[in-house]
XYZ file of C-alpha atoms in Angstrom:
636
model
C -23.044 -17.248 -53.017
C -26.705 -16.463 -52.415
C -26.836 -17.417 -48.720
C -26.825 -14.478 -46.337
C -24.539 -14.712 -43.296
C -26.497 -12.737 -40.732
C -23.935 -13.351 -38.000
C -21.533 -10.990 -39.737
C -23.965 -8.094 -40.177
C -22.597 -4.778 -38.890
C -24.651 -1.692 -39.400
C -21.679 0.547 -38.726
C -19.927 -0.440 -41.936
C -20.888 -0.609 -45.645
C -19.701 -3.213 -48.158
C -18.499 -1.870 -51.510
C -18.112 -5.315 -53.155
C -19.505 -8.802 -52.708
C -18.274 -10.959 -49.898
C -15.492 -13.425 -50.660
C -15.999 -17.022 -49.609
C -12.984 -19.308 -49.236
C -13.636 -23.014 -49.104
C -11.744 -24.993 -46.512
C -11.779 -28.584 -45.322
C -13.388 -27.582 -42.035
C -16.028 -25.185 -43.341
C -16.194 -21.662 -44.792
C -14.295 -18.489 -44.097
C -16.256 -15.378 -44.971
C -14.258 -12.212 -45.587
C -15.437 -8.778 -46.476
C -13.627 -5.612 -47.484
C -15.000 -2.985 -45.166
C -14.672 0.736 -45.703
C -15.775 3.535 -43.480
C -18.177 6.051 -44.849
C -16.555 9.244 -46.057
C -18.906 11.174 -43.798
C -17.806 9.107 -40.812
C -14.158 9.860 -41.509
C -14.923 13.564 -41.206
C -17.009 13.222 -38.024
C -15.755 14.823 -34.897
C -16.384 13.510 -31.370
C -19.645 15.472 -31.000
C -20.999 14.001 -34.270
C -20.135 10.494 -33.172
C -21.749 10.981 -29.799
C -24.893 12.404 -31.450
C -25.081 9.826 -34.249
C -28.624 8.729 -33.297
C -29.977 12.287 -33.475
C -31.125 14.215 -36.539
C -28.938 17.129 -37.501
C -30.208 20.682 -37.532
C -30.364 22.718 -40.719
C -27.105 24.183 -42.089
C -27.986 27.766 -41.219
C -24.681 29.242 -39.988
C -23.233 32.688 -39.311
C -20.415 33.718 -41.595
C -18.366 35.355 -38.851
C -18.699 32.244 -36.699
C -17.794 30.047 -39.623
C -14.686 32.169 -40.236
C -13.604 31.700 -36.592
C -14.302 27.959 -36.849
C -12.172 27.592 -39.969
C -9.311 29.707 -38.596
C -9.281 27.673 -35.417
C -9.311 24.469 -37.428
C -6.332 25.662 -39.533
C -4.487 26.666 -36.372
C -4.861 23.256 -34.722
C -3.974 21.529 -38.033
C -0.749 23.573 -38.210
C 0.078 22.629 -34.617
C -0.559 18.951 -35.401
C 1.780 19.120 -38.431
C 4.540 20.686 -36.326
C 3.804 18.680 -33.183
C 7.380 17.940 -32.207
C 8.504 21.542 -32.647
C 5.585 22.797 -30.592
C 6.294 20.277 -27.776
C 10.001 21.216 -27.705
C 9.060 24.907 -27.616
C 6.597 24.414 -24.728
C 9.190 22.388 -22.792
C 11.857 25.025 -23.361
C 9.582 27.806 -22.096
C 8.699 25.697 -19.057
C 12.325 24.928 -18.271
C 13.414 28.565 -18.606
C 10.538 29.726 -16.412
C 11.364 27.077 -13.803
C 15.058 28.041 -13.754
C 14.088 31.668 -13.134
C 11.691 30.582 -10.353
C 14.363 28.271 -8.844
C 16.886 31.127 -8.778
C 14.458 33.394 -6.918
C 13.401 30.571 -4.525
C 17.057 29.828 -3.548
C 18.076 33.455 -3.122
C 18.384 35.037 0.355
C 16.524 38.202 -0.624
C 13.540 36.825 -2.606
C 13.112 33.269 -1.388
C 14.044 30.575 1.099
C 17.666 29.384 0.655
C 18.514 25.710 1.203
C 21.431 26.425 3.533
C 22.235 26.708 6.367
C 20.186 23.821 7.794
C 18.732 24.624 11.203
C 17.715 21.969 13.710
C 15.794 18.920 12.520
C 16.618 18.140 8.893
C 12.981 17.538 8.039
C 11.385 20.429 9.961
C 11.672 24.118 9.215
C 14.006 23.637 6.213
C 11.570 24.020 3.301
C 14.300 25.483 1.070
C 16.482 22.407 1.588
C 13.461 20.115 1.046
C 12.759 21.894 -2.282
C 16.438 21.550 -3.359
C 16.415 17.858 -2.377
C 13.260 17.182 -4.413
C 14.769 18.892 -7.476
C 17.921 16.741 -7.253
C 15.893 13.607 -6.611
C 13.656 14.088 -9.643
C 16.677 14.998 -11.755
C 18.371 11.776 -10.687
C 15.276 9.692 -11.517
C 15.066 11.303 -14.960
C 18.755 10.805 -15.623
C 18.601 7.170 -14.408
C 15.667 6.303 -16.658
C 17.115 7.983 -19.696
C 20.873 7.406 -19.384
C 22.421 6.068 -16.180
C 20.450 2.835 -15.774
C 21.157 1.576 -19.319
C 24.786 2.688 -19.216
C 25.462 0.891 -15.921
C 23.726 -2.246 -17.191
C 25.920 -2.319 -20.331
C 29.001 -1.584 -18.223
C 28.219 -4.412 -15.816
C 27.679 -6.916 -18.674
C 31.122 -6.072 -20.014
C 32.853 -6.689 -16.668
C 34.854 -9.910 -16.416
C 32.990 -10.788 -13.206
C 29.677 -10.972 -15.117
C 30.996 -13.998 -17.016
C 31.336 -16.017 -13.810
C 27.870 -15.523 -12.372
C 27.285 -19.270 -11.990
C 30.582 -19.812 -10.265
C 30.050 -16.885 -7.929
C 26.534 -18.136 -7.016
C 28.055 -21.338 -5.600
C 29.791 -19.237 -2.957
C 26.646 -17.214 -2.099
C 26.638 -18.937 1.313
C 29.569 -16.650 2.227
C 27.376 -13.599 1.787
C 24.517 -15.205 3.728
C 26.895 -16.046 6.592
C 28.178 -12.454 6.536
C 24.599 -11.092 6.817
C 23.806 -13.428 9.727
C 27.022 -12.509 11.517
C 26.399 -8.799 11.071
C 22.889 -9.040 12.538
C 24.064 -11.177 15.474
C 26.858 -8.739 16.320
C 24.584 -5.705 15.971
C 21.963 -7.235 18.274
C 24.566 -8.503 20.710
C 26.301 -5.156 21.078
C 23.238 -2.867 21.031
C 20.487 -4.792 22.848
C 21.348 -4.308 26.487
C 18.051 -5.179 28.213
C 17.575 -8.875 28.861
C 13.795 -8.720 28.392
C 14.258 -7.633 24.787
C 15.594 -11.088 24.011
C 12.114 -12.455 24.748
C 11.159 -10.969 21.363
C 14.092 -12.835 19.803
C 12.570 -16.044 21.207
C 9.277 -14.957 19.604
C 10.971 -14.690 16.180
C 12.373 -18.209 16.529
C 9.037 -19.632 17.722
C 7.095 -18.043 14.853
C 9.502 -19.417 12.239
C 9.368 -22.815 13.917
C 5.545 -22.802 13.949
C 5.501 -21.733 10.306
C 7.821 -24.590 9.362
C 5.809 -27.154 11.240
C 2.605 -25.879 9.662
C 4.058 -25.601 6.153
C 2.228 -27.637 3.503
C 5.489 -28.592 1.830
C 8.276 -28.085 4.377
C 10.712 -29.923 2.126
C 10.163 -27.309 -0.639
C 10.700 -24.143 1.468
C 13.083 -21.620 -0.189
C 14.938 -20.437 2.891
C 16.658 -17.605 1.029
C 13.212 -15.975 0.446
C 12.156 -16.476 4.056
C 15.491 -15.309 5.548
C 15.848 -12.150 3.461
C 12.242 -11.123 4.049
C 13.055 -10.992 7.755
C 16.375 -9.205 7.032
C 14.536 -6.437 5.212
C 12.021 -6.188 8.066
C 14.926 -6.004 10.536
C 16.700 -3.212 8.597
C 13.504 -1.117 8.339
C 12.808 -1.521 12.074
C 16.434 -0.571 12.836
C 16.214 2.588 10.756
C 12.992 3.712 12.462
C 13.681 2.706 16.054
C 17.447 3.124 16.407
C 18.530 5.965 14.122
C 17.698 9.614 14.648
C 17.619 10.252 10.901
C 15.232 7.355 10.225
C 12.998 8.312 13.127
C 12.868 11.950 11.995
C 12.112 10.884 8.388
C 9.219 8.611 9.325
C 7.961 11.135 11.881
C 8.058 13.782 9.161
C 6.323 11.387 6.755
C 3.628 10.688 9.293
C 2.991 14.371 9.966
C 2.868 15.165 6.259
C 0.339 12.348 5.777
C -1.704 13.700 8.693
C -1.608 17.219 7.167
C -2.564 15.807 3.771
C -5.578 13.857 5.014
C -6.951 16.939 6.781
C -7.795 18.185 3.270
C -10.714 15.779 3.456
C -12.241 17.968 6.166
C -13.213 20.594 3.573
C -15.314 18.174 1.603
C -16.806 16.594 4.707
C -17.706 19.942 6.166
C -19.356 21.059 2.885
C -21.451 17.892 2.564
C -22.231 17.066 6.185
C -21.941 20.433 7.940
C -19.703 21.828 10.690
C -20.785 19.160 13.154
C -19.652 16.262 10.932
C -17.058 15.110 13.498
C -19.801 14.239 15.949
C -20.634 11.273 13.709
C -17.093 10.041 13.609
C -17.121 6.922 11.487
C -19.965 7.742 9.156
C -18.727 11.235 8.214
C -15.114 11.698 9.286
C -13.599 8.334 8.480
C -15.492 7.785 5.228
C -14.519 11.236 4.026
C -10.826 10.420 4.542
C -11.125 7.082 2.701
C -12.995 8.623 -0.241
C -10.525 11.503 -0.524
C -7.411 9.321 -0.466
C -8.956 6.618 -2.658
C -9.704 9.214 -5.322
C -6.189 10.658 -5.193
C -4.597 7.239 -5.442
C -6.779 6.327 -8.430
C -5.724 9.529 -10.215
C -2.068 8.616 -9.566
C -2.791 5.235 -11.110
C -4.293 6.906 -14.188
C -1.232 9.162 -14.532
C 1.165 6.169 -14.138
C 2.818 7.474 -10.996
C 1.715 4.578 -8.772
C 2.722 2.007 -11.368
C 6.241 3.446 -11.538
C 6.709 3.563 -7.768
C 5.217 0.117 -7.181
C 7.189 -1.350 -10.064
C 10.515 -0.203 -8.578
C 9.650 -1.570 -5.149
C 8.485 -4.867 -6.705
C 11.706 -5.148 -8.694
C 13.734 -4.665 -5.528
C 11.747 -7.316 -3.624
C 12.028 -9.795 -6.486
C 15.788 -9.362 -6.644
C 16.195 -9.705 -2.882
C 13.595 -12.440 -2.226
C 13.564 -14.368 -5.535
C 9.792 -14.103 -5.746
C 7.842 -13.950 -9.026
C 6.919 -10.699 -10.770
C 3.185 -10.860 -10.115
C 3.399 -11.604 -6.367
C 6.127 -9.005 -5.928
C 3.981 -6.411 -7.694
C 0.928 -7.047 -5.493
C 3.029 -7.084 -2.321
C 4.476 -3.688 -3.274
C 1.038 -2.337 -4.219
C -0.393 -3.359 -0.820
C 1.855 -0.749 0.815
C -0.252 1.931 -0.821
C -3.663 0.410 -1.589
C -5.937 -2.188 -0.068
C -6.372 -5.872 -0.667
C -9.252 -5.200 -3.089
C -7.309 -2.647 -5.211
C -3.791 -4.175 -5.267
C -4.737 -7.160 -7.504
C -5.937 -4.653 -10.115
C -2.277 -4.178 -10.999
C -2.187 -7.774 -12.281
C -5.875 -8.448 -12.903
C -5.419 -10.225 -16.309
C -2.697 -12.457 -14.782
C -4.655 -13.681 -11.745
C -6.250 -16.691 -13.560
C -2.715 -17.820 -14.595
C -1.134 -17.680 -11.163
C -0.085 -20.779 -9.278
C -1.624 -21.720 -5.909
C 1.456 -20.451 -4.090
C 1.256 -17.091 -5.932
C -2.442 -16.755 -5.082
C -1.557 -17.516 -1.486
C 1.063 -14.735 -1.556
C -1.570 -12.290 -2.869
C -3.914 -13.148 -0.018
C -1.248 -12.995 2.674
C 0.018 -9.641 1.386
C -3.504 -8.224 1.352
C -4.265 -9.408 4.902
C -0.903 -8.404 6.403
C -0.621 -4.793 5.140
C -2.632 -1.611 5.377
C -4.128 0.525 2.585
C -2.841 4.100 2.528
C -6.380 5.483 2.886
C -7.145 3.366 5.962
C -3.656 3.921 7.424
C -4.424 7.621 7.554
C -7.484 6.905 9.694
C -5.441 5.092 12.293
C -2.994 8.003 12.426
C -6.007 10.184 13.149
C -6.914 7.863 16.040
C -3.595 8.882 17.673
C -1.553 5.736 16.893
C 2.195 6.601 16.511
C 2.423 7.596 12.816
C 6.095 6.756 12.305
C 5.803 3.243 13.720
C 2.502 2.644 11.955
C 3.929 3.592 8.525
C 7.050 1.541 9.211
C 4.892 -1.470 10.224
C 2.888 -1.337 6.982
C 6.072 -1.094 4.872
C 7.753 -3.916 6.843
C 4.740 -6.155 6.326
C 5.197 -6.266 2.551
C 8.461 -8.301 2.459
C 7.377 -10.166 5.585
C 4.181 -11.300 3.828
C 6.166 -12.793 0.977
C 8.414 -14.558 3.494
C 5.619 -16.181 5.516
C 3.563 -16.920 2.381
C 6.488 -18.955 0.950
C 7.088 -20.532 4.350
C 3.518 -21.815 4.804
C 2.828 -22.658 1.140
C 6.058 -22.975 -0.883
C 6.081 -22.871 -4.692
C 5.834 -26.295 -6.383
C 5.179 -25.260 -10.007
C 6.759 -23.000 -12.632
C 5.285 -19.514 -12.678
C 3.834 -18.079 -15.886
C 3.771 -14.432 -14.625
C 7.013 -12.971 -15.984
C 8.092 -9.305 -15.800
C 7.158 -8.892 -19.489
C 3.599 -10.055 -18.796
C 3.370 -7.668 -15.856
C 4.739 -4.722 -17.835
C 2.263 -5.362 -20.684
C -0.779 -5.417 -18.374
C -3.163 -2.768 -19.685
C -3.962 0.195 -17.418
C -7.532 0.835 -16.096
C -9.907 2.018 -18.801
C -10.467 5.625 -17.780
C -10.831 8.593 -20.139
C -9.180 11.429 -18.215
C -8.180 12.707 -14.774
C -11.788 13.624 -13.868
C -12.973 10.130 -14.779
C -10.137 8.634 -12.670
C -11.088 10.863 -9.722
C -14.772 9.897 -9.879
C -13.973 6.226 -10.433
C -11.717 6.226 -7.371
C -14.468 7.840 -5.305
C -16.938 5.216 -6.504
C -14.599 2.339 -5.605
C -13.897 3.719 -2.100
C -17.623 4.192 -1.520
C -17.870 0.356 -1.634
C -15.082 0.125 0.925
C -16.897 2.608 3.183
C -20.058 0.540 2.862
C -18.216 -2.643 3.874
C -16.548 -0.766 6.726
C -19.743 0.669 8.154
C -21.618 -2.588 7.793
C -18.828 -4.595 9.386
C -18.431 -2.207 12.289
C -22.152 -2.211 13.090
C -22.355 -5.999 12.813
C -19.185 -6.862 14.679
C -19.552 -4.342 17.493
C -23.166 -5.455 17.991
C -22.174 -9.116 18.018
C -19.252 -8.319 20.375
C -21.592 -6.570 22.782
C -23.996 -9.505 22.657
C -21.130 -12.011 23.255
C -19.810 -9.911 26.119
C -23.226 -9.665 27.753
C -24.015 -13.367 27.313
C -20.693 -14.684 28.656
C -20.666 -12.135 31.448
C -24.167 -13.269 32.490
C -23.062 -16.877 32.746
C -19.943 -16.019 34.768
C -21.942 -13.644 36.967
C -23.740 -16.719 38.257
C -20.477 -17.762 39.889
C -19.693 -14.174 40.981
C -17.151 -13.271 38.199
C -18.999 -10.796 35.944
C -15.663 -9.343 34.723
C -15.105 -12.378 32.553
C -16.560 -11.720 29.107
C -15.752 -12.469 25.457
C -12.897 -9.994 25.304
C -11.416 -11.421 28.485
C -11.407 -14.944 26.975
C -9.799 -13.587 23.812
C -7.067 -12.165 26.005
C -6.402 -15.571 27.461
C -6.139 -17.187 24.056
C -3.615 -14.667 22.707
C -1.817 -14.196 26.015
C 1.125 -16.437 25.039
C 1.606 -14.542 21.818
C 1.696 -11.257 23.677
C 4.433 -12.666 25.875
C 6.666 -13.974 23.063
C 6.589 -10.730 21.057
C 8.027 -8.826 24.020
C 5.075 -7.183 25.764
C 5.890 -6.686 29.498
C 3.950 -9.131 31.734
C 1.746 -6.504 33.482
C 0.573 -5.238 30.020
C 0.136 -8.695 28.406
C -3.544 -9.234 29.325
C -4.706 -5.929 27.742
C -2.322 -6.411 24.815
C -3.589 -9.895 24.120
C -7.144 -8.620 24.312
C -6.385 -5.991 21.619
C -4.708 -8.618 19.422
C -7.737 -10.850 19.827
C -10.107 -8.041 18.900
C -8.023 -7.364 15.774
C -8.083 -10.978 14.693
C -11.669 -11.876 15.494
C -13.340 -8.525 14.779
C -11.243 -5.931 12.968
C -8.258 -3.644 13.368
C -10.401 -0.490 13.485
C -11.743 -1.302 16.907
C -8.311 -2.383 18.202
C -6.504 0.679 16.904
C -9.203 3.042 18.174
C -8.809 1.558 21.676
C -5.001 1.807 21.405
C -5.363 5.450 20.385
C -7.509 6.180 23.414
C -5.023 4.447 25.735
C -2.108 6.378 24.202
C -4.009 9.668 24.458
C -4.752 9.097 28.176
C -1.184 7.927 28.789
C 0.220 11.077 27.170
C -2.093 13.315 29.229
C -0.990 11.647 32.471
C 2.652 12.044 31.539
C 2.241 15.710 30.659
C 0.520 16.509 33.963
C 3.106 14.474 35.938
C 0.572 12.086 37.467
C 1.615 8.971 35.497
C 4.226 7.864 38.099
C 1.572 8.105 40.816
C -0.763 5.777 38.944
C 2.172 3.504 38.108
C 3.241 2.998 41.753
C -0.368 2.632 42.985
C -0.700 5.960 44.807
C -3.553 6.878 42.555
C -5.999 4.419 41.040
C -7.646 4.510 37.612
C -11.383 3.664 37.396
C -12.094 -0.008 36.841
C -13.407 0.592 33.275
C -10.326 2.582 32.213
C -7.554 0.523 30.583
C -3.860 1.458 30.557
C -0.561 0.217 29.045
C 2.107 1.010 31.639
C 5.207 0.533 29.472
C 6.059 2.679 26.476
C 7.404 -0.348 24.644
C 3.932 -1.939 24.840
C 2.452 0.942 22.756
C 5.184 0.588 20.138
C 5.064 -3.219 19.905
C 1.253 -3.238 19.696
C 1.366 -0.673 16.882
C 3.212 -3.295 14.866
C 1.206 -6.283 16.109
C -2.189 -4.781 15.182
C -1.102 -3.767 11.644
C -2.972 -5.608 8.909
C -6.407 -6.617 7.685
C -6.082 -10.206 8.992
C -9.623 -10.909 10.229
C -12.520 -13.050 9.108
C -14.438 -10.154 7.571
C -11.454 -9.276 5.371
C -11.215 -12.853 4.252
C -14.723 -12.665 2.866
C -14.000 -9.414 1.066
C -10.731 -10.728 -0.458
C -12.375 -13.923 -1.699
C -15.203 -11.971 -3.289
C -12.757 -9.615 -5.047
C -10.348 -12.275 -6.353
C -13.297 -14.479 -7.289
C -14.480 -11.756 -9.698
C -10.984 -11.540 -11.226
C -10.617 -15.327 -11.596
C -13.933 -17.236 -11.354
C -12.211 -20.484 -12.309
C -9.910 -20.258 -9.260
C -12.620 -19.785 -6.592
C -12.210 -23.326 -5.258
C -8.478 -22.912 -4.849
C -8.869 -19.459 -3.215
C -11.431 -20.696 -0.679
C -9.153 -23.627 0.200
C -6.021 -21.515 0.856
C -7.731 -18.506 2.472
C -7.632 -19.798 6.121
C -3.911 -20.633 5.784
C -3.294 -17.112 4.313
C -5.189 -15.546 7.277
C -2.951 -17.409 9.743
C 0.148 -16.385 7.785
C -0.840 -12.731 7.780
C -1.278 -12.728 11.532
C 2.146 -14.382 11.866
C 3.603 -11.525 9.773
C 2.125 -8.955 12.208
C 3.536 -10.856 15.168
C 6.913 -11.092 13.458
C 7.161 -7.343 12.839
C 6.106 -6.783 16.450
C 8.782 -9.202 17.618
C 11.458 -7.415 15.623
C 10.260 -4.069 17.057
C 10.318 -5.550 20.570
C 13.856 -6.814 20.063
C 15.184 -3.395 18.993
C 13.090 -0.963 20.988
C 14.577 0.542 24.152
C 13.207 3.858 25.441
C 16.682 4.676 26.803
C 18.241 4.453 23.312
C 15.260 5.181 21.093
C 15.442 8.249 18.938
C 12.501 9.883 20.740
C 10.175 8.680 23.474
C 6.655 7.626 22.491
C 4.823 10.678 23.900
C 6.798 12.935 21.590
C 5.840 11.096 18.425
C 3.222 12.358 16.020
C -0.093 12.584 17.827
C -3.575 13.683 16.889
C -6.278 13.488 19.533
C -9.543 11.812 18.818
């Protein structure tokens, strides 16, 4: 064969024999036996990276060459006995840890776990350490032994053979769950105004059903149990001392953790960096947490945690693997990062699954951004609970507004086999995470400048028109308050706080949640100061008057309910960011994404209103674990 096939040229390989040509009915198949150069087989990483450079002369020092050869023999010996070395290192580590653990638990040399004093989660570091050790031991045992053993044991049970028959009586379990919730609400909700929030839950579900694209295809089990999970989480946080203390502890630990970003911000921007709040303080927090989260992705920690949460949601809600995975990921990362977990699967997802991805991204908060709102002074425990509650709620409303009509191709096997991000080591993961979050910071700064400027222009313009009829107080934000006023009423906001609450909800929907949460943080800070100096009752009964430009929420329940109602990225700017991100992942699905995005935006706002309604139903300052002023607070 004399013809040269230039398309198969590869300068990195040499051919030691002629090419073989196999004749077929459809053309030619050209095969070559390729063999690496012997020199290339002996190349180390430095030689490969310097392949385009000429080598220096072979002048070497004998003593240095001896060290080089001894080190090479040493590493070769370790490589040959790799398993033995690994077991030895593990044994040394375990023995050293046992010795450390004994000292840490002793009364004389450490901090013993018992007795437990006061709050379980405060001032009991010895108990916390013991709990973490048992927790990680349980996880290790479950992954290696317990999980598989219990699965085999369950399959051998006689009851496992009658799964189909048992499923026909599943309505008994559903009826039991409904009855339990009804009795719990009936016996524990004592204030009549709390039942307004129950009316809000019913209205939101009714509106979702009326607006559903395929109301005849709604899977009510998915919708119902998404609200059940939301209800259970809200009950744990609002009604139980243990749950409140846990989420309060979690919020304070997050606040402490994010303050580590101050060191980097101070080094780069100087000691006065907090004077430029958004540009320096907020972006430093986002970059810090984004880098840490990306490192956890590289190490596989985030995939493990998200995978377990996704498995739980799929079992409870009967959702597909891909949409469950992204919903779980949205608890920790933003709407741009969560789809990275299933990036190769996005082009294969159904319209309903893509809708779930969008709703989940709009309805939840990224961990890095969540930390910023905690810094604003928003109640940390309720904010964290709201973001966690939004994950199952997003799946519920996504399947309510756009039910599944096709068979999914995204199985658990496909999700598990999704390749991890291509990063070389921890340092690369850290830098890559910082680079990704820098884009988020750019979007954030640009959006804030644009939206606040446009809001000011709209306020000034509308106020000018109404000033002509002697009502200058009516501006754009006032009109937003009127539009969302009915929604503020049905989620349980007291009437005298509804106008301000509806204005904040409107700002969150039309502009962004940053502005709304910052205003809520200012209101909460002022409210706390007035309570601490005992002047709040005087302002409440009208003895003292606040300035006209100072806004106030007079009921503690309003602060809590709004914390849930404002949670989420559901605004028009976020819709543009989400479409751009998913459009990169799946260019062939851009048309479908653009078509369903407005519906997803509406669904995400309904999720926020639903979580707020559940919080309004359960919250009662007389029976709450701790009053709002005593929750985690960081002044702005």
